[in-house]
Amino acid sequence: MKVKLTRDNFQKGLSAVAATIPARTTLPVLSNILVDTVGDMLRVRGTDLDISVSVQTPAEVERQGAITMPAKKVAEIARELPEAPVDLEASGGRVSLVCGNAKFRLNSLPSDEYPSFPEVPFDDGWTMSSGELQKLSAHTSFAASNEESRPILNGVLWQVRGTDMYMVATNGHRLAKMAVKLDGAPSGDIDLIVPPKALHQVERLFGAEEELRIARSESHLGFRTDRVEIYTRLIDGPYPNYEQVLPKDNDKDCVADTAELTSAVKRMSIVASDQTHRVKLSFGPERLALAVQTPDLGEAEDAIPIEYSGEPVEIGFNAAYLLEVLRYIESDEVKLTLKAPERPVTLEPVGSDDDYICLVMPLRLLE
Amino acid sequence: MRTILHADMDAFFAAVEARENPALVGSPVVVGADPRGGGGRGVVAACNYEARKYGIHSAMPISEAYRRCPGAIFLPVRGELYSSVSSRIMTILEGYTELVEKLSIDEAFLDVTGSTRLFGDGVAIARSIKREIFEHEKLTVSVGVAPNKFLAKLASELEKPDGLVIVTHGREKEFLRPLPVSRLWGVGKKTGDRLFELGIKTIGDIAASPLNRLERHFGAVHGGRLHRLANGEDDRAVEPGRERKQIGRETTFDSDTDDRERVRTTLLGLTEEVAARLRHKGLAARTVTLKLRVAPFDTLTRRRTLDRSLTTTEAIYPVALQLFEAADRRERPIRLIGISLSGLHERLPEHQLGLFDAPGKDPDDSATQVASAIDQITHRFGKDAVQRGKLIKRRLPAGE
């Protein structure tokens, strides 16, 4: 293999795949990237066996071929290269990298030791704009669980029903759900449970305007444009019945200024317990009182004006969950709906076209 | 000679409740789960002395307490109230010495050796503490005054409630002599039975036994400690800053093992032990650390911090097992395995509700119930009275 490309293209290609290279691995070849030529493009691939990323970048290809390179070292080298074209040449189990007067010769592993990428039948897939998908993912994937006790909750549920597309994520204590309308619908229902890490790659590597080709096999999901491919292992379902836990009888509505509520909760959370982050919200006529009481530390209280006409209710929350959800409410005002102290509370943007709802389960207050 | 005090609040939760509502005074009061709602599940967190007359004690199933005394007043646990009263009481204690070691929400050791010039001798300080706590909080405390921690704690237990028992230097043995061996720290069901077989019934009997006899029967460490304690010797310091940072246990296999199933079972047993110790201290943990030593001598540790409080084997073991599976490369035999719990905190009065919980039911509830039932049985009958099926060593009948 022998190619020449600009330093910027080389850097871009490497940084695109760098995030998938596992920091520690039992399979040495995984700490490498696979570099090969496809027509007049240089293709860079990386995988941790769960997620695989492949990026093509324009190059002058003198001789076709494939080689692996130590990912971390090459990325560090690329960062320090002078402003000059990069020549890559593979021969005899080594790869030489020349840029200006800088020359590197690195040991490499044969490309046929590199794991093959998952086979996904793109011909049977569907096409959609990446912007919609990115929007859904950006508003929901934060809510997925990090704990391994229920692997299914480590994933984001992605459903398509006709022209409606949803994403839902939850850790069992709080949940986020967003829906968008699709212009063109793929045929048939789609139900996928996708690792958030893969969706973050989708957010990172595709432009919002790009048309994505998406397809799945039994165990994998693939996203593709001409330039970039992302594959991920899917999580086996079924996903818990989230619709059942979305409250339908929350009969008290509260509207608050999003920024005001956020800063009040933030202030209270400073004095909240490190363990439960417990803050008490008392909803009353036109006034939301916030209070914390933490043995060994002290107490604090605050209040903000709200629109509320229901009967007074006191609810305990993990402040961290509230703040997390409020971060994703982009409207000036936020609507909360509630029913009773131990029932789920919903948070939604006000005056926004987004079909977005978050749900937070309270802390049981024993007093 | 040191002067150590052990101060232990009398029926603390129930006493606080009675103070808040004077109508309760004189009636049996039980603090804990609701005996009617919740199908009578849950346990007694605390009860007052009137309730104890009916045989009710803490950790008893609430349904049993109700059966014994349906007329008792059953109250829910108000954790925050008790903590705030507790921290005011600890502040009172800290007025007498900086050396206050808080053992739990309602008891503490004080080393007042350096305070006697200011406040009078140990007895005077104990009286003054009792008076001050009663004046400020309308609560009674039992205090033991002794030359060391072991004797002070024993003394505070003897004349509850509102007790004050003094063990003066030089009379330690005399004080201990008639007490049953079960009063000794470290004497449970197993040691107690063994001592009984040896004809040893009182602490005085132990003190009179030759050290080498005890060492022969209980090993050098345990035997030596029994002998020292029975003679009233205990040199543990009062450690004010002593917050338990972690609770852990590890074991080295007799010989390095490739049998992963055996390692997993061992890990389950260790988890069971540390979880019981955790609950015994009234604590919950947030972080699980696994320690693994593979042959010949490489040690790995892996830890995970969760966003919920852990108290039971059911909650802790899956985490420990995942850490083990992730750390174990299955290449070399295993020499040692250990687990420790950190991020320790008092069991919280509040509970994060889950979206997928059955309404009104706490998913950890049943594991918690089982754990407290087991704790109770263990407390009465010894460590091995109840075991997980998986941990029972199978003995196959001969000839099979």
GROMACS .gro file of C-alpha atoms in nm, chain B residues 12-293:
model
  282
  379PHE     CA    1  -3.377   0.584   7.176
  380PHE     CA    2  -3.634   0.597   6.893
  381ALA     CA    3  -3.924   0.511   7.121
  382ALA     CA    4  -3.806   0.760   7.384
  383VAL     CA    5  -3.789   1.039   7.127
  384GLU     CA    6  -4.142   0.952   7.013
  385ALA     CA    7  -4.269   0.957   7.371
  386ARG     CA    8  -4.107   1.293   7.428
  387GLU     CA    9  -4.276   1.433   7.115
  388ASN     CA   10  -4.609   1.299   7.229
  389PRO     CA   11  -4.630   1.277   7.611
  390ALA     CA   12  -4.957   1.084   7.583
  391LEU     CA   13  -4.743   0.783   7.491
  392VAL     CA   14  -4.561   0.777   7.825
  393GLY     CA   15  -4.639   0.462   8.019
  394SER     CA   16  -4.782   0.278   7.717
  395PRO     CA   17  -4.597   0.018   7.515
  396VAL     CA   18  -4.456   0.192   7.205
  397VAL     CA   19  -4.318   0.015   6.901
  398VAL     CA   20  -4.136   0.205   6.625
  399GLY     CA   21  -4.109   0.027   6.294
  400ALA     CA   22  -4.311  -0.103   6.003
  401ASP     CA   23  -4.687  -0.066   5.991
  402PRO     CA   24  -4.837  -0.384   6.140
  403ARG     CA   25  -5.164  -0.352   5.949
  404GLY     CA   26  -5.077  -0.197   5.613
  405GLY     CA   27  -4.814  -0.386   5.415
  406GLY     CA   28  -4.958  -0.719   5.524
  407GLY     CA   29  -4.768  -0.718   5.853
  408ARG     CA   30  -4.432  -0.728   5.683
  409GLY     CA   31  -4.129  -0.539   5.814
  410VAL     CA   32  -3.965  -0.538   6.151
  411VAL     CA   33  -3.950  -0.356   6.483
  412ALA     CA   34  -3.685  -0.081   6.464
  413ALA     CA   35  -3.708   0.002   6.835
  414CYS     CA   36  -3.946  -0.030   7.129
  415ASN     CA   37  -3.970   0.113   7.477
  416TYR     CA   38  -3.935  -0.074   7.805
  417GLU     CA   39  -4.311  -0.114   7.848
  418ALA     CA   40  -4.324  -0.297   7.512
  419ARG     CA   41  -4.027  -0.513   7.610
  420LYS     CA   42  -4.234  -0.650   7.896
  421TYR     CA   43  -4.442  -0.823   7.630
  422GLY     CA   44  -4.131  -0.988   7.487
  423ILE     CA   45  -4.108  -0.743   7.200
  424HIS     CA   46  -3.756  -0.657   7.089
  425SER     CA   47  -3.594  -0.483   6.794
  426ALA     CA   48  -3.560  -0.675   6.465
  427MET     CA   49  -3.865  -0.884   6.556
  428PRO     CA   50  -4.117  -0.916   6.271
  429ILE     CA   51  -4.379  -0.646   6.318
  430SER     CA   52  -4.657  -0.903   6.288
  431GLU     CA   53  -4.510  -1.093   6.581
  432ALA     CA   54  -4.492  -0.774   6.788
  433TYR     CA   55  -4.853  -0.705   6.703
  434ARG     CA   56  -4.952  -1.055   6.807
  435ARG     CA   57  -4.776  -1.017   7.140
  436CYS     CA   58  -4.927  -0.680   7.216
  437PRO     CA   59  -5.206  -0.562   6.986
  438GLY     CA   60  -5.271  -0.272   7.225
  439ALA     CA   61  -4.923  -0.127   7.176
  440ILE     CA   62  -4.883   0.203   6.992
  441PHE     CA   63  -4.720   0.139   6.656
  442LEU     CA   64  -4.534   0.432   6.504
  443PRO     CA   65  -4.342   0.480   6.178
  444VAL     CA   66  -3.967   0.542   6.182
  445ARG     CA   67  -3.883   0.913   6.166
  446GLY     CA   68  -3.517   0.890   6.071
  447GLU     CA   69  -3.449   1.259   6.030
  448LEU     CA   70  -3.593   1.345   6.366
  449TYR     CA   71  -3.376   1.087   6.541
  450SER     CA   72  -3.063   1.201   6.356
  451SER     CA   73  -3.111   1.560   6.453
  452VAL     CA   74  -3.168   1.468   6.820
  453SER     CA   75  -2.862   1.241   6.799
  454SER     CA   76  -2.638   1.513   6.665
  455ARG     CA   77  -2.742   1.748   6.946
  456ILE     CA   78  -2.664   1.477   7.202
  457MET     CA   79  -2.323   1.412   7.043
  458THR     CA   80  -2.254   1.785   7.073
  459ILE     CA   81  -2.328   1.764   7.446
  460LEU     CA   82  -2.083   1.472   7.478
  461GLU     CA   83  -1.819   1.663   7.285
  462GLY     CA   84  -1.844   1.936   7.548
  463TYR     CA   85  -1.668   1.703   7.792
  464THR     CA   86  -1.384   1.575   7.576
  465GLU     CA   87  -1.266   1.584   7.219
  466LEU     CA   88  -1.225   1.208   7.236
  467VAL     CA   89  -1.579   1.098   7.145
  468GLU     CA   90  -1.613   0.790   6.928
  469LYS     CA   91  -1.960   0.770   6.784
  470LEU     CA   92  -2.060   0.405   6.753
  471SER     CA   93  -2.405   0.455   6.610
  472ILE     CA   94  -2.693   0.698   6.622
  473ASP     CA   95  -2.748   0.638   6.995
  474GLU     CA   96  -2.422   0.536   7.159
  475ALA     CA   97  -2.067   0.662   7.196
  476PHE     CA   98  -1.741   0.606   7.382
  477LEU     CA   99  -1.573   0.897   7.559
  478ASP     CA  100  -1.218   0.907   7.685
  479VAL     CA  101  -1.238   1.160   7.969
  480THR     CA  102  -0.895   1.085   8.116
  481GLY     CA  103  -0.776   1.434   8.029
  482SER     CA  104  -1.094   1.610   8.139
  483THR     CA  105  -1.107   1.509   8.503
  484ARG     CA  106  -0.927   1.820   8.627
  485LEU     CA  107  -1.190   2.035   8.461
  486PHE     CA  108  -1.507   1.838   8.525
  487GLY     CA  109  -1.429   1.606   8.816
  488ASP     CA  110  -1.378   1.228   8.800
  489GLY     CA  111  -1.547   0.985   8.565
  490VAL     CA  112  -1.850   0.945   8.787
  491ALA     CA  113  -1.900   1.320   8.818
  492ILE     CA  114  -1.874   1.357   8.441
  493ALA     CA  115  -2.122   1.072   8.385
  494ARG     CA  116  -2.372   1.233   8.624
  495SER     CA  117  -2.328   1.568   8.460
  496ILE     CA  118  -2.381   1.418   8.111
  497LYS     CA  119  -2.696   1.241   8.226
  498ARG     CA  120  -2.829   1.562   8.378
  499GLU     CA  121  -2.744   1.774   8.076
  500ILE     CA  122  -2.903   1.533   7.827
  501PHE     CA  123  -3.216   1.510   8.038
  502GLU     CA  124  -3.241   1.887   8.079
  503HIS     CA  125  -3.196   1.961   7.710
  504GLU     CA  126  -3.362   1.666   7.546
  505LYS     CA  127  -3.585   1.512   7.813
  506LEU     CA  128  -3.424   1.176   7.737
  507THR     CA  129  -3.240   0.931   7.958
  508VAL     CA  130  -2.906   0.772   7.892
  509SER     CA  131  -2.727   0.482   8.057
  510VAL     CA  132  -2.358   0.534   8.122
  511GLY     CA  133  -2.082   0.292   8.211
  512VAL     CA  134  -1.760   0.426   8.364
  513ALA     CA  135  -1.455   0.201   8.352
  514PRO     CA  136  -1.082   0.186   8.280
  515ASN     CA  137  -1.141   0.059   7.923
  516LYS     CA  138  -1.392   0.035   7.640
  517PHE     CA  139  -1.494  -0.326   7.696
  518LEU     CA  140  -1.581  -0.275   8.062
  519ALA     CA  141  -1.748   0.061   8.002
  520LYS     CA  142  -1.980  -0.088   7.743
  521LEU     CA  143  -2.061  -0.384   7.963
  522ALA     CA  144  -2.130  -0.150   8.255
  523SER     CA  145  -2.368   0.072   8.060
  524GLU     CA  146  -2.582  -0.230   7.971
  525LEU     CA  147  -2.623  -0.355   8.327
  526GLU     CA  148  -2.873  -0.115   8.476
  527LYS     CA  149  -3.071   0.016   8.182
  528PRO     CA  150  -3.269   0.238   8.164
  529ASP     CA  151  -3.119   0.551   8.319
  530GLY     CA  152  -2.832   0.343   8.458
  531LEU     CA  153  -2.497   0.449   8.592
  532VAL     CA  154  -2.253   0.166   8.664
  533ILE     CA  155  -1.895   0.222   8.769
  534VAL     CA  156  -1.613  -0.028   8.741
  535THR     CA  157  -1.323   0.101   8.945
  536HIS     CA  158  -0.965   0.015   8.871
  537GLY     CA  159  -0.854  -0.287   9.069
  538ARG     CA  160  -1.203  -0.432   9.085
  539GLU     CA  161  -1.239  -0.529   8.720
  540LYS     CA  162  -1.218  -0.903   8.786
  541GLU     CA  163  -1.459  -0.882   9.072
  542PHE     CA  164  -1.707  -0.704   8.846
  543LEU     CA  165  -1.671  -0.957   8.567
  544ARG     CA  166  -1.656  -1.275   8.774
  545PRO     CA  167  -2.029  -1.356   8.810
  546LEU     CA  168  -2.132  -1.250   8.461
  547PRO     CA  169  -2.224  -1.519   8.206
  548VAL     CA  170  -1.970  -1.587   7.933
  549SER     CA  171  -2.215  -1.460   7.671
  550ARG     CA  172  -2.143  -1.106   7.791
  551LEU     CA  173  -1.789  -1.132   7.658
  552TRP     CA  174  -1.716  -0.965   7.329
  553GLY     CA  175  -1.665  -1.240   7.070
  554VAL     CA  176  -1.861  -1.509   7.247
  555GLY     CA  177  -2.149  -1.620   7.030
  556LYS     CA  178  -2.341  -1.940   7.009
  557LYS     CA  179  -2.047  -2.150   6.892
  558THR     CA  180  -1.789  -2.038   7.145
  559GLY     CA  181  -2.056  -2.034   7.414
  560ASP     CA  182  -2.144  -2.400   7.352
  561ARG     CA  183  -1.780  -2.499   7.347
  562LEU     CA  184  -1.717  -2.318   7.675
  563PHE     CA  185  -2.020  -2.486   7.827
  564GLU     CA  186  -1.885  -2.827   7.728
  565LEU     CA  187  -1.564  -2.736   7.905
  566GLY     CA  188  -1.764  -2.657   8.217
  567ILE     CA  189  -1.705  -2.282   8.181
  568LYS     CA  190  -2.018  -2.078   8.257
  569THR     CA  191  -1.906  -1.744   8.391
  570ILE     CA  192  -1.648  -1.489   8.291
  571GLY     CA  193  -1.480  -1.570   8.623
  572ASP     CA  194  -1.443  -1.932   8.506
  573ILE     CA  195  -1.260  -1.813   8.196
  574ALA     CA  196  -1.033  -1.584   8.394
  575ALA     CA  197  -0.949  -1.880   8.617
  576SER     CA  198  -0.868  -2.109   8.324
  577PRO     CA  199  -0.504  -2.145   8.229
  578LEU     CA  200  -0.427  -1.950   7.911
  579ASN     CA  201  -0.284  -2.254   7.735
  580ARG     CA  202  -0.607  -2.445   7.789
  581LEU     CA  203  -0.807  -2.170   7.616
  582GLU     CA  204  -0.550  -2.147   7.340
  583ARG     CA  205  -0.572  -2.520   7.290
  584HIS     CA  206  -0.946  -2.509   7.246
  585PHE     CA  207  -0.995  -2.176   7.069
  586GLY     CA  208  -0.667  -2.108   6.895
  587ALA     CA  209  -0.399  -1.862   6.997
  588VAL     CA  210  -0.577  -1.547   6.879
  589HIS     CA  211  -0.930  -1.610   6.997
  590GLY     CA  212  -0.823  -1.795   7.313
  591GLY     CA  213  -0.580  -1.520   7.403
  592ARG     CA  214  -0.842  -1.253   7.355
  593LEU     CA  215  -1.099  -1.435   7.568
  594HIS     CA  216  -0.846  -1.463   7.846
  595ARG     CA  217  -0.749  -1.095   7.831
  596LEU     CA  218  -1.108  -0.974   7.821
  597ALA     CA  219  -1.212  -1.206   8.104
  598ASN     CA  220  -0.936  -1.048   8.307
  599GLY     CA  221  -1.071  -0.705   8.226
  600GLU     CA  222  -0.788  -0.613   7.989
  601ASP     CA  223  -0.864  -0.412   7.678
  602ASP     CA  224  -0.628  -0.150   7.543
  603ARG     CA  225  -0.828  -0.030   7.241
  604ALA     CA  226  -0.816   0.349   7.216
  605VAL     CA  227  -1.117   0.575   7.182
  606GLU     CA  228  -1.087   0.698   6.824
  607PRO     CA  229  -1.292   1.009   6.755
  608GLY     CA  230  -1.230   1.038   6.382
  609ARG     CA  231  -1.294   0.677   6.341
  610GLU     CA  232  -1.549   0.651   6.074
  611ARG     CA  233  -1.566   0.311   5.924
  612LYS     CA  234  -1.419   0.358   5.583
  613GLN     CA  235  -1.485   0.009   5.464
  614ILE     CA  236  -1.603  -0.334   5.563
  615GLY     CA  237  -1.419  -0.612   5.393
  616ARG     CA  238  -1.322  -0.973   5.404
  617GLU     CA  239  -1.088  -1.181   5.194
  618THR     CA  240  -0.975  -1.538   5.191
  619THR     CA  241  -0.677  -1.726   5.054
  620PHE     CA  242  -0.749  -2.069   4.909
  621ASP     CA  243  -0.571  -2.366   5.066
  622SER     CA  244  -0.407  -2.415   4.731
  623ASP     CA  245  -0.437  -2.204   4.416
  624THR     CA  246  -0.753  -2.303   4.235
  625ASP     CA  247  -0.870  -2.318   3.875
  626ASP     CA  248  -1.221  -2.405   3.984
  627ARG     CA  249  -1.410  -2.084   3.899
  628GLU     CA  250  -1.733  -2.217   4.041
  629ARG     CA  251  -1.561  -2.267   4.375
  630VAL     CA  252  -1.432  -1.909   4.359
  631ARG     CA  253  -1.783  -1.779   4.287
  632THR     CA  254  -1.927  -1.974   4.578
  633THR     CA  255  -1.653  -1.846   4.805
  634LEU     CA  256  -1.729  -1.493   4.689
  635LEU     CA  257  -2.095  -1.548   4.773
  636GLY     CA  258  -2.001  -1.659   5.124
  637LEU     CA  259  -1.776  -1.356   5.174
  638THR     CA  260  -2.049  -1.127   5.045
  639GLU     CA  261  -2.295  -1.280   5.286
  640GLU     CA  262  -2.054  -1.208   5.571
  641VAL     CA  263  -1.975  -0.848   5.486
  642ALA     CA  264  -2.341  -0.771   5.413
  643ALA     CA  265  -2.437  -0.903   5.757
  644ARG     CA  266  -2.166  -0.695   5.923
  645LEU     CA  267  -2.282  -0.392   5.728
  646ARG     CA  268  -2.640  -0.434   5.848
  647HIS     CA  269  -2.526  -0.506   6.200
  648LYS     CA  270  -2.365  -0.162   6.203
  649GLY     CA  271  -2.687  -0.008   6.073
  650LEU     CA  272  -2.504   0.100   5.757
  651ALA     CA  273  -2.550   0.084   5.383
  652ALA     CA  274  -2.279   0.090   5.116
  653ARG     CA  275  -2.246   0.245   4.777
  654THR     CA  276  -1.919   0.102   4.646
  655VAL     CA  277  -1.819  -0.260   4.598
  656THR     CA  278  -1.451  -0.346   4.558
  657LEU     CA  279  -1.333  -0.685   4.446
  658LYS     CA  280  -0.983  -0.807   4.512
  659LEU     CA  281  -0.837  -1.092   4.318
  660ARG     CA  282  -0.493  -1.244   4.350
   0.00000   0.00000   0.00000
